[in-house]
Amino acid sequence: MLPGDAPDLSCRFMNVYVKRAFPVANVRRFLEPGPIVLVSSHHRGQSNIMTMGWHMILGFEPSLVGCYVWTENYSFDLIRKSRECVINLPTVDMARTVVDIGNCSGREIDKFAKFKLTPSFGNVVGAPSIRECYASFECRLADSRLIRKYSMFVLEVIRARVATAPRYPRTIHYRGDGVFMISGANTVRFRSRFRPEML
Amino acid sequence: MLPGDAPDLSCRFMNVYVKRAFPVANVRRFLEPGPIVLVSSHHRGQSNIMTMGWHMILGFEPSLVGCYVWTENYSFDLIRKSRECVINLPTVDMARTVVDIGNCSGREIDKFAKFKLTPSFGNVVGAPSIRECYASFECRLADSRLIRKYSMFVLEVIRARVATAPRYPRTIHYRGDGVFMISGANTVRFRSRFRPEML
């Protein structure tokens, strides 16, 4: 078992993580355990951030992620029209901010300014990433045909950047009704049991 | 913060959980954090179990879950033809079994017998649930149109049964490459920050 950080739910001054390039085919390492993410988008001078809990990996090559974005979200049109966004991975120190971002609408406020988050432009996509997040996965809309029926955007991750430390982020996972599960220990104890092609 | 169980990765004798009925609209409480699940199915005298990591909540009423089932899985045809299955929620004491179930094919062996798991028939669906799992979510195939393109089965949970204790199961979450994250602490610390309609 790998050591985790000591539990710390205080909302301290937020980190700006130092990130490195990461293979897009391996983003499951961070998304498959089911964390809450922050999706940032940009269209015609408007940027926004939304809190998102409903997503799933759909493939490695291409690196596909299915994401549920409610039609009422201000981000819905920004992503649909720009056909781009960034999936940012917040850690537990940002839990309060994650909740607050979900409580308000980008129609009324600039969420980057309001929550003192640092947008990082200069990505492959036009949307800014969030420097205070552990990882950023730049995405293009790969398939818009499931939006009408299921509010599902099929996104292709075209560039990934991940913090150099810690090895595993302490992510937050939503249970509904205001309850969060915080990611626990990480273990390679069972790795040797896997048939190699099943990893 | 709610107290968690002490870390225990030993594969002890598996529990048979006592379960109670649970509202299908609330299954997100267990599935949204992103645990690995065991999907059981049955068609024309054949039962099977598969390990599944790619799924997402798609709605509350009806209670919809999108699930990725690879075409090569023996379960693929059992679910597609019977149009039913059960999503079972294993806990960390079953981690070894979860890996082993993913390593082999139901074409060759009876996984219930091989892994000494207890099938529970007499559900609303024809598929058996797994008594050693913490929860069982009986599902009907609600939409088969995404199977061809994305291997995605849109399932409707029509009956849920959840263990009476503990309040939160210690679930396992896959990171690829043989690494599991085990669910950590659960907290209601941020509940009061939510706007009620955002819960």
Coordinates of C-alpha atoms in Angstrom, one line a residue:
Chain A
M1 CA 0.0 0.0 0.0
L2 CA 1.3 3.4 -0.9
P3 CA 1.2 6.1 1.8
G4 CA -1.5 8.7 1.4
D5 CA -1.4 12.2 2.7
A6 CA -2.7 12.8 6.1
P7 CA -6.4 13.7 6.0
D8 CA -6.8 17.4 5.6
L9 CA -10.1 19.0 4.8
S10 CA -9.1 22.6 5.5
C11 CA -9.5 24.9 2.6
R12 CA -6.0 26.2 2.7
F13 CA -4.5 28.5 0.2
M14 CA -4.8 26.6 -3.1
N15 CA -1.8 25.0 -4.8
V16 CA -0.7 25.9 -8.3
Y17 CA 0.5 22.5 -9.4
V18 CA 3.6 22.1 -11.5
K19 CA 2.5 19.8 -14.4
R20 CA 4.1 17.7 -17.0
A21 CA 2.9 16.2 -20.2
F22 CA 1.1 12.9 -19.8
P23 CA 0.0 10.2 -22.3
V24 CA -3.6 10.8 -23.3
A25 CA -4.2 7.0 -23.5
N26 CA -3.6 6.8 -19.7
V27 CA -6.0 9.4 -18.4
R28 CA -8.1 6.6 -16.9
R29 CA -5.5 6.5 -14.1
F30 CA -7.2 9.7 -12.8
L31 CA -10.7 9.7 -14.2
E32 CA -11.7 6.1 -13.9
P33 CA -11.9 6.1 -10.1
G34 CA -14.8 8.6 -10.5
P35 CA -13.7 12.0 -9.2
I36 CA -15.7 15.2 -9.4
V37 CA -14.1 17.4 -12.0
L38 CA -14.2 21.0 -13.1
V39 CA -14.9 21.6 -16.8
S40 CA -13.6 24.9 -18.2
S41 CA -14.8 26.2 -21.5
H42 CA -14.5 29.3 -23.7
H43 CA -16.5 30.7 -26.6
R44 CA -16.4 34.1 -28.1
G45 CA -14.8 35.9 -25.2
Q46 CA -16.8 34.1 -22.5
S47 CA -15.1 31.6 -20.2
N48 CA -16.8 29.4 -17.6
I49 CA -16.3 26.6 -15.2
M50 CA -18.7 23.9 -14.2
T51 CA -18.6 21.1 -11.6
M52 CA -19.2 17.7 -13.1
G53 CA -19.8 14.4 -11.5
W54 CA -21.2 12.2 -14.3
H55 CA -18.5 11.0 -16.7
M56 CA -17.0 7.7 -17.9
I57 CA -14.0 6.5 -19.9
L58 CA -15.1 5.1 -23.3
G59 CA -11.8 4.2 -24.9
F60 CA -8.0 4.5 -24.9
E61 CA -7.0 5.2 -28.5
P62 CA -8.6 7.5 -29.2
S63 CA -8.9 8.6 -25.6
L64 CA -12.6 9.1 -25.2
V65 CA -14.6 10.3 -22.2
G66 CA -18.4 10.5 -22.0
C67 CA -19.6 13.5 -20.1
Y68 CA -23.1 14.5 -18.9
V69 CA -23.7 18.3 -19.2
W70 CA -27.1 19.5 -18.3
T71 CA -28.8 21.7 -20.9
E72 CA -29.4 24.4 -18.3
N73 CA -25.7 24.8 -17.6
Y74 CA -24.2 27.9 -19.1
S75 CA -21.3 25.7 -20.1
F76 CA -23.6 23.6 -22.3
D77 CA -23.7 26.1 -25.1
L78 CA -20.1 27.1 -24.6
I79 CA -18.9 23.6 -25.1
R80 CA -21.4 22.7 -27.8
K81 CA -20.6 25.8 -29.9
S82 CA -16.8 25.9 -29.4
R83 CA -16.6 22.0 -29.6
E84 CA -13.8 22.2 -27.0
C85 CA -13.3 22.2 -23.2
V86 CA -10.8 21.2 -20.5
I87 CA -11.5 18.6 -17.9
N88 CA -9.6 19.8 -14.7
L89 CA -9.0 17.5 -11.7
P90 CA -9.4 19.3 -8.4
T91 CA -8.1 17.9 -5.1
V92 CA -9.7 17.8 -1.7
D93 CA -8.2 21.2 -0.7
M94 CA -10.6 22.7 -3.4
A95 CA -13.7 21.0 -2.1
R96 CA -15.4 24.1 -0.9
T97 CA -14.6 25.9 -4.2
V98 CA -16.0 22.9 -6.1
V99 CA -19.3 23.1 -4.3
D100 CA -19.5 26.9 -4.7
I101 CA -18.8 26.7 -8.4
G102 CA -21.7 24.3 -8.7
N103 CA -24.0 26.6 -6.8
C104 CA -23.8 29.6 -9.2
S105 CA -24.1 30.3 -12.9
G106 CA -21.6 31.7 -15.4
R107 CA -24.5 33.6 -16.9
E108 CA -24.2 36.0 -13.9
I109 CA -20.6 35.9 -12.8
D110 CA -17.0 35.3 -14.0
K111 CA -16.2 32.2 -12.1
F112 CA -12.4 32.5 -12.6
A113 CA -12.5 35.9 -11.0
K114 CA -15.0 35.1 -8.3
F115 CA -13.2 32.0 -7.1
K116 CA -9.6 33.4 -7.6
L117 CA -8.7 30.6 -10.0
T118 CA -6.0 31.1 -12.5
P119 CA -6.9 30.5 -16.1
S120 CA -4.1 29.1 -18.3
F121 CA -4.6 29.9 -22.0
G122 CA -2.1 28.8 -24.6
N123 CA -3.5 25.3 -24.8
V124 CA -4.1 23.2 -27.9
V125 CA -7.8 24.0 -27.3
G126 CA -9.1 27.5 -26.9
A127 CA -10.5 26.9 -23.4
P128 CA -8.4 27.8 -20.5
S129 CA -7.2 25.2 -18.0
I130 CA -7.2 25.8 -14.2
R131 CA -3.8 26.1 -12.7
E132 CA -4.9 25.2 -9.2
C133 CA -6.1 21.8 -10.4
Y134 CA -3.9 18.7 -10.2
A135 CA -4.4 17.7 -13.9
S136 CA -5.9 19.2 -17.1
F137 CA -7.2 17.1 -19.9
E138 CA -7.8 19.2 -23.1
C139 CA -10.7 17.8 -25.1
R140 CA -12.4 18.2 -28.4
L141 CA -16.0 17.2 -29.0
A142 CA -15.8 13.9 -30.8
D143 CA -19.5 13.1 -31.2
S144 CA -22.4 15.4 -30.5
R145 CA -25.1 12.9 -31.5
L146 CA -25.8 11.8 -27.9
I147 CA -26.4 15.3 -26.6
R148 CA -30.1 15.6 -27.5
K149 CA -31.2 12.3 -26.0
Y150 CA -28.8 11.9 -23.0
S151 CA -27.0 15.3 -22.6
M152 CA -23.9 13.3 -23.2
F153 CA -20.9 14.9 -24.9
V154 CA -18.4 12.3 -26.2
L155 CA -15.0 14.1 -25.8
E156 CA -11.6 13.1 -27.1
V157 CA -8.7 14.0 -24.8
I158 CA -6.1 15.4 -27.2
R159 CA -3.6 16.7 -24.6
A160 CA -3.0 15.8 -20.9
R161 CA -0.9 17.6 -18.3
V162 CA -0.6 16.1 -14.9
A163 CA 1.1 17.3 -11.7
T164 CA 4.6 15.9 -11.0
A165 CA 3.7 15.2 -7.3
P166 CA 2.0 13.7 -5.4
R167 CA 1.8 10.4 -7.4
Y168 CA -1.9 10.0 -6.6
P169 CA -4.1 13.1 -5.9
R170 CA -6.6 13.1 -3.1
T171 CA -9.8 13.5 -5.2
I172 CA -13.4 14.1 -4.1
H173 CA -16.2 11.8 -5.2
Y174 CA -19.8 12.8 -4.8
R175 CA -22.6 10.6 -3.3
G176 CA -25.4 13.1 -3.7
D177 CA -27.2 14.7 -0.8
G178 CA -24.2 16.8 0.1
V179 CA -21.9 13.8 0.9
F180 CA -18.4 13.5 -0.5
M181 CA -16.2 10.5 -0.4
I182 CA -12.5 11.3 -0.4
S183 CA -10.2 9.0 -2.2
G184 CA -8.3 6.7 0.1
A185 CA -5.3 4.4 -0.1
N186 CA -3.8 3.3 -3.4
T187 CA -2.5 -0.3 -3.7
V188 CA -0.6 -2.4 -6.2
R189 CA -1.2 -5.4 -4.0
F190 CA -3.3 -7.1 -6.5
R191 CA -1.3 -6.3 -9.6
S192 CA 0.5 -9.6 -9.8
R193 CA -2.9 -11.4 -10.0
F194 CA -3.9 -9.7 -13.3
R195 CA -3.4 -11.5 -16.6
P196 CA -1.2 -8.9 -18.4
E197 CA -3.8 -8.3 -21.1
M198 CA -6.4 -7.5 -18.4
L199 CA -4.5 -4.6 -16.9
Chain B
M1 CA -16.2 13.4 9.0
L2 CA -17.7 9.9 9.4
P3 CA -15.4 7.2 10.8
G4 CA -14.2 4.7 8.2
D5 CA -13.4 1.1 8.9
A6 CA -9.8 0.4 9.6
P7 CA -7.8 -0.5 6.5
D8 CA -8.0 -4.2 5.8
L9 CA -6.9 -5.7 2.6
S10 CA -7.0 -9.3 3.7
C11 CA -9.2 -11.5 1.7
R12 CA -11.1 -13.0 4.6
F13 CA -14.1 -15.2 4.4
M14 CA -16.6 -13.1 2.4
N15 CA -19.6 -11.5 4.0
V16 CA -23.1 -12.3 3.0
Y17 CA -24.7 -8.9 3.5
V18 CA -28.2 -8.5 4.9
K19 CA -29.9 -6.1 2.5
R20 CA -33.0 -3.9 2.5
A21 CA -35.0 -2.2 -0.3
F22 CA -33.5 1.1 -1.4
P23 CA -35.0 3.9 -3.6
V24 CA -33.8 3.4 -7.2
A25 CA -33.6 7.2 -7.7
N26 CA -30.8 7.3 -5.1
V27 CA -28.4 4.6 -6.4
R28 CA -26.0 7.4 -7.3
R29 CA -25.0 7.3 -3.6
F30 CA -23.1 4.2 -4.3
L31 CA -22.4 4.3 -8.1
E32 CA -21.4 7.9 -8.6
P33 CA -18.1 7.7 -6.7
G34 CA -16.9 5.3 -9.4
P35 CA -16.5 1.9 -7.9
I36 CA -15.7 -1.3 -9.7
V37 CA -18.8 -3.4 -9.9
L38 CA -19.7 -7.0 -10.7
V39 CA -22.4 -7.4 -13.4
S40 CA -24.4 -10.7 -13.2
S41 CA -26.5 -11.9 -16.1
H42 CA -28.5 -14.9 -17.1
H43 CA -29.9 -16.1 -20.4
R44 CA -31.3 -19.6 -21.3
G45 CA -29.8 -21.5 -18.4
Q46 CA -26.4 -19.7 -18.6
S47 CA -25.3 -17.3 -15.8
N48 CA -22.2 -15.2 -15.7
I49 CA -20.4 -12.5 -13.8
M50 CA -18.2 -9.8 -15.3
T51 CA -16.0 -7.1 -13.6
M52 CA -16.9 -3.6 -14.9
G53 CA -15.2 -0.3 -14.3
W54 CA -16.7 2.0 -17.0
H55 CA -20.1 3.3 -16.0
M56 CA -21.9 6.5 -15.2
I57 CA -25.2 7.8 -13.8
L58 CA -27.4 9.2 -16.6
G59 CA -30.5 10.2 -14.7
F60 CA -32.6 9.7 -11.5
E61 CA -36.2 9.2 -12.6
P62 CA -36.0 7.0 -14.5
S63 CA -32.8 5.7 -12.8
L64 CA -30.4 5.3 -15.7
V65 CA -26.8 4.0 -15.8
G66 CA -24.6 3.9 -18.9
C67 CA -22.4 0.8 -18.9
Y68 CA -19.5 -0.2 -21.2
V69 CA -19.5 -3.9 -21.9
W70 CA -16.9 -5.1 -24.4
T71 CA -18.2 -7.1 -27.3
E72 CA -15.7 -9.9 -26.4
N73 CA -17.1 -10.4 -23.0
Y74 CA -19.3 -13.5 -22.6
S75 CA -21.7 -11.3 -20.7
F76 CA -22.2 -9.1 -23.8
D77 CA -24.6 -11.5 -25.4
L78 CA -26.2 -12.6 -22.2
I79 CA -27.2 -9.0 -21.4
R80 CA -28.1 -8.0 -24.9
K81 CA -30.3 -11.1 -25.5
S82 CA -32.0 -11.2 -22.0
R83 CA -32.1 -7.4 -21.8
E84 CA -31.5 -7.7 -18.1
C85 CA -28.7 -7.8 -15.6
V86 CA -27.8 -7.0 -12.0
I87 CA -25.1 -4.5 -11.0
N88 CA -23.6 -5.8 -7.8
L89 CA -21.3 -3.6 -5.6
P90 CA -18.3 -5.5 -4.1
T91 CA -16.3 -4.3 -1.2
V92 CA -12.6 -4.3 -0.6
D93 CA -12.6 -7.7 1.0
M94 CA -13.6 -9.1 -2.4
A95 CA -10.8 -7.3 -4.3
R96 CA -8.9 -10.5 -5.1
T97 CA -12.1 -12.2 -6.4
V98 CA -12.9 -9.1 -8.5
V99 CA -9.6 -9.3 -10.2
D100 CA -9.9 -13.1 -10.7
I101 CA -13.4 -12.7 -12.2
G102 CA -12.0 -10.3 -14.7
N103 CA -9.2 -12.7 -15.7
C104 CA -11.3 -15.5 -17.0
S105 CA -14.3 -16.1 -19.3
G106 CA -17.7 -17.4 -18.6
R107 CA -17.5 -19.3 -21.9
E108 CA -15.2 -21.7 -20.1
I109 CA -16.2 -21.8 -16.4
D110 CA -19.2 -21.2 -14.1
K111 CA -18.0 -18.2 -12.2
F112 CA -20.5 -18.5 -9.4
A113 CA -19.2 -22.0 -8.7
K114 CA -15.5 -21.2 -9.3
F115 CA -15.4 -18.2 -6.9
K116 CA -17.8 -19.6 -4.4
L117 CA -20.3 -16.8 -4.8
T118 CA -23.9 -17.3 -3.9
P119 CA -26.4 -16.5 -6.6
S120 CA -29.7 -15.1 -5.4
F121 CA -32.6 -15.7 -7.9
G122 CA -36.1 -14.6 -7.2
N123 CA -35.4 -11.1 -8.4
V124 CA -37.6 -8.9 -10.5
V125 CA -35.1 -9.6 -13.3
G126 CA -34.2 -13.1 -14.3
A127 CA -30.5 -12.5 -13.6
P128 CA -29.2 -13.6 -10.2
S129 CA -27.7 -11.1 -7.7
I130 CA -24.6 -11.9 -5.7
R131 CA -25.2 -12.3 -2.0
E132 CA -21.7 -11.5 -1.0
C133 CA -21.9 -8.0 -2.5
Y134 CA -22.9 -4.9 -0.5
A135 CA -25.7 -3.9 -2.9
S136 CA -27.6 -5.2 -5.9
F137 CA -29.2 -3.0 -8.5
E138 CA -31.5 -4.9 -10.8
C139 CA -31.5 -3.5 -14.3
R140 CA -33.4 -3.7 -17.6
L141 CA -31.9 -2.6 -20.9
A142 CA -33.5 0.7 -21.6
D143 CA -31.7 1.6 -24.8
S144 CA -29.6 -0.7 -27.0
R145 CA -28.9 2.0 -29.7
L146 CA -25.5 3.0 -28.3
I147 CA -24.1 -0.6 -28.2
R148 CA -22.9 -0.8 -31.7
K149 CA -20.9 2.5 -31.7
Y150 CA -19.8 2.7 -28.0
S151 CA -20.4 -0.7 -26.5
M152 CA -22.7 1.3 -24.2
F153 CA -25.7 -0.3 -22.6
V154 CA -28.1 2.2 -21.2
L155 CA -29.7 0.4 -18.2
E156 CA -32.6 1.3 -16.0
V157 CA -32.4 0.3 -12.4
I158 CA -35.8 -1.0 -11.5
R159 CA -35.1 -2.4 -8.1
A160 CA -32.3 -1.8 -5.6
R161 CA -31.3 -3.6 -2.4
V162 CA -28.6 -2.3 -0.2
A163 CA -26.9 -3.6 2.9
T164 CA -28.2 -2.3 6.3
A165 CA -24.6 -1.8 7.5
P166 CA -22.1 -0.2 7.3
R167 CA -23.5 3.1 6.1
Y168 CA -20.8 3.5 3.5
P169 CA -19.1 0.5 1.9
R170 CA -15.4 0.4 1.3
T171 CA -15.4 0.2 -2.4
I172 CA -12.5 -0.4 -4.9
H173 CA -11.8 2.0 -7.8
Y174 CA -9.6 1.1 -10.6
R175 CA -6.7 3.2 -12.0
G176 CA -5.5 0.8 -14.7
D177 CA -2.1 -0.9 -14.6
G178 CA -3.1 -3.0 -11.7
V179 CA -3.6 -0.1 -9.2
F180 CA -6.7 0.2 -7.1
M181 CA -7.8 3.2 -5.1
I182 CA -9.8 2.2 -2.0
S183 CA -12.6 4.6 -1.0
G184 CA -11.7 6.8 1.9
A185 CA -13.5 8.9 4.4
N186 CA -17.0 10.2 3.8
T187 CA -17.9 13.7 4.9
V188 CA -21.0 15.9 5.2
R189 CA -18.8 18.9 6.1
F190 CA -19.7 20.7 2.9
R191 CA -23.4 19.9 2.8
S192 CA -24.5 23.2 4.3
R193 CA -22.7 25.1 1.4
F194 CA -24.9 23.5 -1.2
R195 CA -27.9 25.4 -2.6
P196 CA -30.7 22.9 -1.9
E197 CA -31.6 22.4 -5.5
M198 CA -27.9 21.5 -6.2
L199 CA -27.8 18.5 -3.9

